[in-house]
Short mmCIF file of C-alpha atoms and ligand atoms in Angstrom, two decimals:
data_model
loop_
_atom_site.label_atom_id
_atom_site.label_comp_id
_atom_site.label_asym_id
_atom_site.label_seq_id
_atom_site.Cartn_x
_atom_site.Cartn_y
_atom_site.Cartn_z
CA MET P 1251 -3.77 11.33 5.52
CA ALA P 1252 -2.99 7.67 5.18
CA ARG P 1253 -0.09 6.32 7.12
CA PRO P 1254 2.41 4.25 5.16
CA ALA P 1255 1.00 0.86 4.21
CA VAL P 1256 2.08 -2.17 6.21
CA ALA P 1257 2.93 -5.00 3.83
CA GLU P 1258 4.55 -7.25 6.39
CA THR P 1259 5.03 -7.31 10.14
CA SER P 1260 7.86 -8.72 12.16
CA LEU P 1261 7.70 -9.03 15.94
CA PRO P 1262 10.93 -9.74 17.75
CA GLU P 1263 11.43 -13.39 18.66
CA LEU P 1264 7.96 -14.60 17.80
CA PRO P 1265 7.32 -17.28 15.18
CA VAL P 1266 5.06 -16.05 12.43
CA ARG P 1267 2.75 -17.77 9.97
CA ARG P 1268 1.85 -15.65 7.00
CA GLY P 1269 -1.39 -16.12 5.07
CA LYS P 1270 -2.11 -14.15 1.94
CA VAL P 1271 -3.17 -11.16 4.01
CA ARG P 1272 -2.65 -11.85 7.69
CA ASP P 1273 0.41 -12.45 9.84
CA ILE P 1274 -0.28 -14.71 12.83
CA TYR P 1275 1.93 -14.98 15.88
CA ASP P 1276 1.58 -17.86 18.30
CA LEU P 1277 1.71 -16.84 21.97
CA GLY P 1278 0.82 -20.25 23.42
CA ASP P 1279 -2.78 -20.09 24.60
CA THR P 1280 -3.48 -17.05 22.47
CA LEU P 1281 -2.71 -15.78 18.99
CA LEU P 1282 -1.96 -12.34 17.65
CA MET P 1283 -3.79 -12.00 14.36
CA ILE P 1284 -2.54 -9.02 12.41
CA ALA P 1285 -4.23 -7.92 9.22
CA THR P 1286 -1.58 -6.36 6.98
CA ASP P 1287 -2.39 -4.06 4.07
CA ARG P 1288 -1.69 -6.77 1.51
CA ILE P 1289 -4.41 -7.23 -1.10
CA SER P 1290 -5.04 -10.18 -3.34
CA ALA P 1291 -6.81 -10.31 -6.70
CA PHE P 1292 -7.16 -13.11 -9.21
CA ASP P 1293 -5.45 -15.40 -6.66
CA TRP P 1294 -2.32 -13.26 -6.52
CA VAL P 1295 -1.06 -11.08 -3.69
CA LEU P 1296 -0.40 -7.76 -5.42
CA PRO P 1297 2.96 -6.05 -5.00
CA THR P 1298 1.27 -2.81 -3.87
CA PRO P 1299 -0.48 -2.77 -0.47
CA ILE P 1300 -3.53 -0.57 0.27
CA PRO P 1301 -2.83 1.69 3.27
CA ASP P 1302 -5.15 0.95 6.22
CA LYS P 1303 -6.90 -1.95 4.50
CA GLY P 1304 -5.85 -4.19 7.41
CA ARG P 1305 -7.38 -1.71 9.85
CA VAL P 1306 -10.66 -1.82 7.97
CA LEU P 1307 -10.68 -5.62 8.02
CA THR P 1308 -9.84 -5.83 11.69
CA GLY P 1309 -12.30 -3.06 12.57
CA LEU P 1310 -15.08 -4.87 10.73
CA SER P 1311 -14.35 -8.23 12.34
CA VAL P 1312 -14.31 -6.61 15.77
CA PHE P 1313 -17.56 -4.82 15.03
CA TRP P 1314 -19.27 -8.05 13.95
CA PHE P 1315 -17.96 -10.09 16.89
CA HIS P 1316 -19.68 -7.60 19.18
CA TYR P 1317 -22.80 -7.17 17.07
CA LEU P 1318 -23.51 -10.84 16.48
CA GLY P 1319 -23.65 -11.85 20.14
CA GLU P 1320 -22.16 -15.27 19.37
CA PRO P 1321 -19.36 -16.83 21.45
CA HIS P 1322 -16.12 -15.85 19.68
CA HIS P 1323 -12.35 -15.87 20.06
CA LEU P 1324 -11.66 -12.13 20.36
CA ILE P 1325 -10.06 -11.08 23.65
CA THR P 1326 -9.14 -7.51 22.74
CA ASP P 1327 -8.22 -5.30 19.81
CA ASP P 1328 -6.47 -2.77 22.06
CA VAL P 1329 -2.74 -3.20 21.45
CA ASP P 1330 -1.94 -1.59 24.79
CA GLN P 1331 -3.63 -4.57 26.47
CA MET P 1332 -1.66 -7.17 24.50
CA PRO P 1333 1.52 -9.01 25.46
CA ILE P 1334 3.48 -7.47 22.60
CA PRO P 1335 7.28 -7.33 22.86
CA ALA P 1336 8.43 -3.84 23.91
CA ALA P 1337 10.63 -3.53 20.84
CA ALA P 1338 7.72 -4.07 18.43
CA PRO P 1339 6.47 -1.18 16.24
CA ILE P 1340 3.27 -0.75 18.25
CA ASP P 1341 1.81 2.13 16.23
CA GLN P 1342 1.98 0.04 13.11
CA LEU P 1343 -0.03 -2.68 14.87
CA ARG P 1344 -2.68 -0.38 16.31
CA GLY P 1345 -6.12 -1.00 14.84
CA ARG P 1346 -5.04 -4.01 12.81
CA THR P 1347 -4.35 -6.55 15.54
CA MET P 1348 -6.61 -8.92 17.42
CA LEU P 1349 -5.55 -10.91 20.45
CA VAL P 1350 -7.59 -14.11 20.28
CA ARG P 1351 -8.04 -17.28 22.23
CA LYS P 1352 -6.35 -20.18 20.52
CA ALA P 1353 -8.95 -22.75 19.57
CA GLN P 1354 -8.80 -26.08 17.87
CA PRO P 1355 -10.14 -25.22 14.42
CA VAL P 1356 -12.82 -27.40 12.87
CA PRO P 1357 -11.21 -28.18 9.51
CA ILE P 1358 -14.19 -27.01 7.47
CA GLU P 1359 -14.90 -23.67 5.84
CA CYS P 1360 -18.53 -22.98 6.66
CA VAL P 1361 -19.69 -21.17 3.53
CA VAL P 1362 -23.16 -19.65 3.36
CA ARG P 1363 -24.50 -18.25 0.10
CA GLY P 1364 -27.49 -16.01 -0.47
CA TYR P 1365 -26.74 -15.50 -4.16
CA LEU P 1366 -25.43 -17.68 -6.96
CA ALA P 1367 -21.84 -16.58 -7.58
CA GLY P 1368 -18.29 -17.82 -7.85
CA SER P 1369 -17.70 -21.57 -7.61
CA ALA P 1370 -21.40 -22.17 -6.85
CA TRP P 1371 -22.42 -20.53 -10.13
CA LYS P 1372 -19.84 -22.64 -12.01
CA GLU P 1373 -21.04 -25.85 -10.37
CA TYR P 1374 -24.71 -25.00 -11.00
CA GLN P 1375 -24.07 -24.42 -14.70
CA LYS P 1376 -22.45 -27.85 -14.98
CA THR P 1377 -24.71 -29.94 -12.75
CA GLY P 1378 -27.76 -27.93 -11.70
CA SER P 1379 -26.66 -28.52 -8.09
CA VAL P 1380 -24.36 -26.87 -5.58
CA CYS P 1381 -22.52 -29.10 -3.08
CA GLY P 1382 -25.10 -31.83 -3.68
CA ILE P 1383 -28.07 -29.47 -3.24
CA LYS P 1384 -30.39 -29.51 -6.25
CA LEU P 1385 -31.50 -26.02 -7.31
CA PRO P 1386 -34.41 -25.00 -9.54
CA PRO P 1387 -33.56 -24.81 -13.27
CA GLY P 1388 -33.12 -21.53 -15.13
CA LEU P 1389 -31.29 -19.54 -12.45
CA VAL P 1390 -29.02 -16.80 -13.79
CA GLU P 1391 -25.63 -15.70 -12.54
CA SER P 1392 -25.86 -13.71 -9.26
CA ALA P 1393 -29.50 -14.76 -8.77
CA GLU P 1394 -30.81 -14.38 -5.24
CA LEU P 1395 -31.50 -17.82 -3.79
CA GLU P 1396 -34.81 -18.59 -2.16
CA GLN P 1397 -33.05 -19.97 0.90
CA PRO P 1398 -29.43 -19.34 1.85
CA LEU P 1399 -27.34 -22.40 1.01
CA PHE P 1400 -24.82 -23.95 3.35
CA THR P 1401 -21.98 -25.16 1.11
CA PRO P 1402 -19.07 -26.45 3.20
CA ALA P 1403 -15.54 -26.63 1.82
CA THR P 1404 -12.24 -28.06 2.91
CA LYS P 1405 -8.81 -26.59 2.43
CA ALA P 1406 -7.23 -28.77 -0.23
CA ALA P 1407 -3.47 -29.32 -0.22
CA SER P 1408 -3.20 -27.14 -3.33
CA GLY P 1409 -4.37 -24.20 -1.21
CA HIS P 1410 -7.59 -23.98 -3.20
CA ASP P 1411 -10.78 -24.76 -1.34
CA GLU P 1412 -12.72 -27.81 -2.38
CA ASN P 1413 -16.49 -27.89 -2.05
CA ILE P 1414 -17.92 -30.92 -0.27
CA SER P 1415 -21.44 -32.13 0.44
CA PHE P 1416 -23.04 -31.74 3.84
CA GLU P 1417 -22.91 -35.54 4.18
CA GLU P 1418 -19.18 -35.49 3.58
CA MET P 1419 -18.79 -32.78 6.22
CA ALA P 1420 -20.82 -34.91 8.64
CA ARG P 1421 -18.53 -37.89 7.95
CA ARG P 1422 -15.50 -35.80 8.77
CA VAL P 1423 -16.63 -33.93 11.88
CA GLY P 1424 -19.63 -35.93 13.08
CA ASN P 1425 -23.28 -35.38 12.38
CA ASP P 1426 -24.05 -33.34 15.50
CA VAL P 1427 -21.22 -30.90 14.91
CA ALA P 1428 -22.11 -30.59 11.23
CA GLU P 1429 -25.77 -29.88 12.05
CA GLU P 1430 -24.85 -27.38 14.73
CA LEU P 1431 -22.39 -25.49 12.56
CA ARG P 1432 -24.80 -25.38 9.65
CA ALA P 1433 -27.56 -23.93 11.81
CA ARG P 1434 -25.33 -21.41 13.54
CA SER P 1435 -23.57 -20.33 10.34
CA VAL P 1436 -26.82 -19.78 8.44
CA ALA P 1437 -28.33 -17.85 11.36
CA LEU P 1438 -25.31 -15.53 11.57
CA TYR P 1439 -25.32 -15.00 7.82
CA ASN P 1440 -29.00 -14.06 7.90
CA LYS P 1441 -28.46 -11.61 10.71
CA ALA P 1442 -25.45 -9.93 9.09
CA ARG P 1443 -27.05 -9.89 5.66
CA ALA P 1444 -30.16 -8.10 6.89
CA TYR P 1445 -28.01 -5.54 8.70
CA ALA P 1446 -25.73 -4.93 5.70
CA ARG P 1447 -28.70 -4.67 3.32
CA GLU P 1448 -30.07 -1.73 5.27
CA ARG P 1449 -26.74 -0.02 4.72
CA GLY P 1450 -26.64 -0.52 0.98
CA ILE P 1451 -24.38 -3.56 0.89
CA LEU P 1452 -25.44 -6.99 -0.33
CA LEU P 1453 -23.62 -9.68 1.60
CA ALA P 1454 -23.73 -12.18 -1.24
CA ASP P 1455 -21.93 -14.99 0.54
CA THR P 1456 -19.45 -15.59 3.30
CA LYS P 1457 -17.08 -18.06 4.90
CA LEU P 1458 -17.09 -18.66 8.65
CA GLU P 1459 -14.68 -20.73 10.70
CA TRP P 1460 -15.34 -22.38 14.04
CA GLY P 1461 -13.10 -23.84 16.69
CA TRP P 1462 -13.27 -25.79 19.92
CA CYS P 1463 -12.47 -23.85 23.05
CA ASP P 1464 -13.22 -25.11 26.59
CA GLY P 1465 -15.51 -27.79 25.23
CA ARG P 1466 -17.68 -25.61 23.03
CA LEU P 1467 -17.68 -24.32 19.48
CA ILE P 1468 -16.83 -20.66 19.13
CA LEU P 1469 -16.52 -18.37 16.11
CA ILE P 1470 -12.87 -17.89 15.09
CA ASP P 1471 -10.83 -16.27 12.32
CA GLU P 1472 -12.28 -13.13 10.68
CA VAL P 1473 -16.01 -12.49 10.18
CA PHE P 1474 -17.98 -10.75 7.43
CA THR P 1475 -15.03 -8.85 6.02
CA PRO P 1476 -14.61 -8.16 2.32
CA ASP P 1477 -11.82 -10.78 2.33
CA SER P 1478 -14.04 -13.55 3.70
CA SER P 1479 -17.25 -12.51 1.95
CA ARG P 1480 -18.58 -11.03 -1.27
CA PHE P 1481 -19.76 -7.46 -0.72
CA TRP P 1482 -21.80 -6.03 -3.59
CA PRO P 1483 -23.10 -2.48 -3.84
CA ALA P 1484 -26.89 -2.90 -3.58
CA ASP P 1485 -27.66 -0.04 -5.95
CA ALA P 1486 -25.71 -1.69 -8.81
CA TYR P 1487 -27.16 -5.17 -8.35
CA GLN P 1488 -28.34 -6.72 -11.60
CA PRO P 1489 -28.86 -10.48 -11.89
CA GLY P 1490 -27.69 -12.17 -15.09
CA ARG P 1491 -24.09 -11.01 -14.91
CA SER P 1492 -21.21 -10.94 -12.45
CA GLN P 1493 -21.51 -8.09 -9.95
CA PRO P 1494 -19.02 -5.33 -9.27
CA SER P 1495 -17.22 -5.97 -6.01
CA PHE P 1496 -17.66 -3.28 -3.39
CA ASP P 1497 -13.98 -3.16 -2.46
CA LYS P 1498 -11.78 -4.52 -5.24
CA GLN P 1499 -13.51 -3.38 -8.39
CA PHE P 1500 -11.07 -0.56 -9.19
CA VAL P 1501 -8.18 -2.97 -8.81
CA ARG P 1502 -9.79 -5.70 -10.91
CA ASP P 1503 -10.85 -3.31 -13.66
CA TRP P 1504 -7.44 -1.71 -13.79
CA LEU P 1505 -5.68 -5.09 -13.91
CA ASP P 1506 -8.06 -6.29 -16.62
CA ALA P 1507 -7.19 -3.27 -18.72
CA THR P 1508 -3.43 -3.94 -18.52
CA ASP P 1509 -1.74 -6.64 -20.56
CA TRP P 1510 -1.03 -8.71 -17.43
CA ASP P 1511 -1.65 -12.40 -18.25
CA LYS P 1512 -2.71 -13.42 -14.68
CA ASN P 1513 -0.15 -16.26 -14.78
CA SER P 1514 2.92 -14.24 -13.84
CA PRO P 1515 3.54 -11.81 -10.98
CA PRO P 1516 1.11 -8.88 -11.22
CA PRO P 1517 2.24 -5.29 -11.90
CA PRO P 1518 2.32 -2.58 -9.20
CA LEU P 1519 -0.82 -0.46 -8.83
CA PRO P 1520 -0.82 3.26 -9.69
CA ASP P 1521 -1.42 5.73 -6.86
CA ASP P 1522 -4.93 6.74 -7.91
CA ILE P 1523 -6.10 3.12 -7.99
CA VAL P 1524 -4.60 2.60 -4.54
CA GLU P 1525 -6.36 5.70 -3.22
CA GLN P 1526 -9.75 4.89 -4.76
CA THR P 1527 -9.54 1.36 -3.40
CA ARG P 1528 -8.61 2.66 0.03
CA GLN P 1529 -11.63 4.96 -0.02
CA ARG P 1530 -13.89 2.03 -0.90
CA TYR P 1531 -12.65 0.02 2.07
CA ILE P 1532 -13.19 3.00 4.34
CA GLU P 1533 -16.67 3.46 2.93
CA ALA P 1534 -17.52 -0.18 3.68
CA TYR P 1535 -16.26 0.30 7.24
CA GLU P 1536 -18.24 3.48 7.79
CA ARG P 1537 -21.45 2.19 6.27
CA LEU P 1538 -21.38 -1.02 8.27
CA THR P 1539 -20.18 0.24 11.61
CA GLY P 1540 -21.99 3.59 11.42
CA ARG P 1541 -18.80 5.20 12.73
CA ALA P 1542 -16.19 7.48 11.15
CA PHE P 1543 -13.07 5.51 10.25
CA PRO P 1544 -10.58 6.50 12.96
CA TRP P 1545 -7.48 6.38 10.76
CA LYS P 1546 -8.48 8.78 7.98
N1 ATP O 1387 -8.79 -18.61 17.39
C1 ATP O 1387 -8.10 -19.38 16.56
N2 ATP O 1387 -7.44 -20.45 17.01
C2 ATP O 1387 -6.71 -21.24 16.19
N3 ATP O 1387 -6.61 -21.05 14.87
C3 ATP O 1387 -7.27 -20.00 14.34
C4 ATP O 1387 -8.03 -19.11 15.15
N4 ATP O 1387 -8.58 -18.17 14.35
C5 ATP O 1387 -8.16 -18.46 13.09
N5 ATP O 1387 -7.38 -19.55 13.07
C6 ATP O 1387 -6.72 -20.19 11.93
O1 ATP O 1387 -5.68 -19.35 11.53
C7 ATP O 1387 -5.48 -19.46 10.15
C8 ATP O 1387 -5.50 -18.09 9.54
O2 ATP O 1387 -4.77 -18.14 8.41
P1 ATP O 1387 -5.04 -17.13 7.23
O3 ATP O 1387 -6.50 -17.07 6.92
O4 ATP O 1387 -4.37 -15.84 7.52
O5 ATP O 1387 -4.28 -17.81 6.07
P2 ATP O 1387 -4.74 -19.01 5.19
O6 ATP O 1387 -6.15 -19.42 5.52
O7 ATP O 1387 -3.68 -20.05 5.29
O8 ATP O 1387 -4.67 -18.42 3.78
P3 ATP O 1387 -5.55 -17.27 3.15
O9 ATP O 1387 -4.72 -16.06 3.26
O10 ATP O 1387 -5.79 -17.74 1.77
O11 ATP O 1387 -6.84 -17.15 3.95
C9 ATP O 1387 -6.58 -20.33 9.60
O12 ATP O 1387 -6.09 -21.61 9.38
C10 ATP O 1387 -7.62 -20.34 10.72
O13 ATP O 1387 -8.32 -21.53 10.77
MG1 MG O 1388 -7.89 -18.03 5.70
#
């Protein structure tokens, strides 16, 4: 049975910064990154959380940090080892919290794409290029690319990411750092993509973040989760159209079938959509980690 969903956390006397999905508490040299059960679709955070979604996201990030063998920011995901105030609702935090080393983030979203989707597909249709990289003509939506593309982005003030060229990234962070992050990001994407493919999931694209810690660049934020990446079910893949999303398709289809205009606050989700979506997240966790989801 699912525990009640956690839409928002509040830890006594700690300042919090809330993203769309995560609540982040600053402990000085470390951060507590808590994935809530909030879900976003069509750029809106929905009013109905998905129970245990945050545990799936955290569990997947933790799995990948270990699997990838790349220097990363995770210290522990065991809440009993974390400096959490005694009055905090510890059971609520279990499984969804990472204690991480605070790094100095490189202000670039390192996006790697193996397939032509989202903003890259839009840009290609207009210009035949993606982030200044010329692609062959005649590619269809969701086409698999011959080589994964590194398409950096910056966080624009509007909150929407803005694609930039590799040269622009190099101007901002220096050529050596840009080259290093491109190589490391593409290598991690390739490794994760091959692994996911064997488990029936196409990792269409992803966003990685890096930060400086003790003079070197380490992997920060979340990695290869359905919130930072496009997961497609491999058995439904069909180029020439948009692909169903592994995790959010029930939610998107249901919202599309309502009369919601996508410009005003979205409606609450019915229970069966919540439950089917929850099962999809759990399925992604189990397929990728090869382990039973501990919170079923
Ligand atoms: N180890 C770390 N040290 C310092 N900052 C980090 C670390 N890991 C992640 N961050 C930063 O923490 C922030 C996480 O915010 P979060 O992703 O929850 O919200 P957001 O990016 O503002 O919005 P969205 O919900 O749309 O992603 C990011 O700015 C990320 O760069
Ligand atoms: Mg973010």
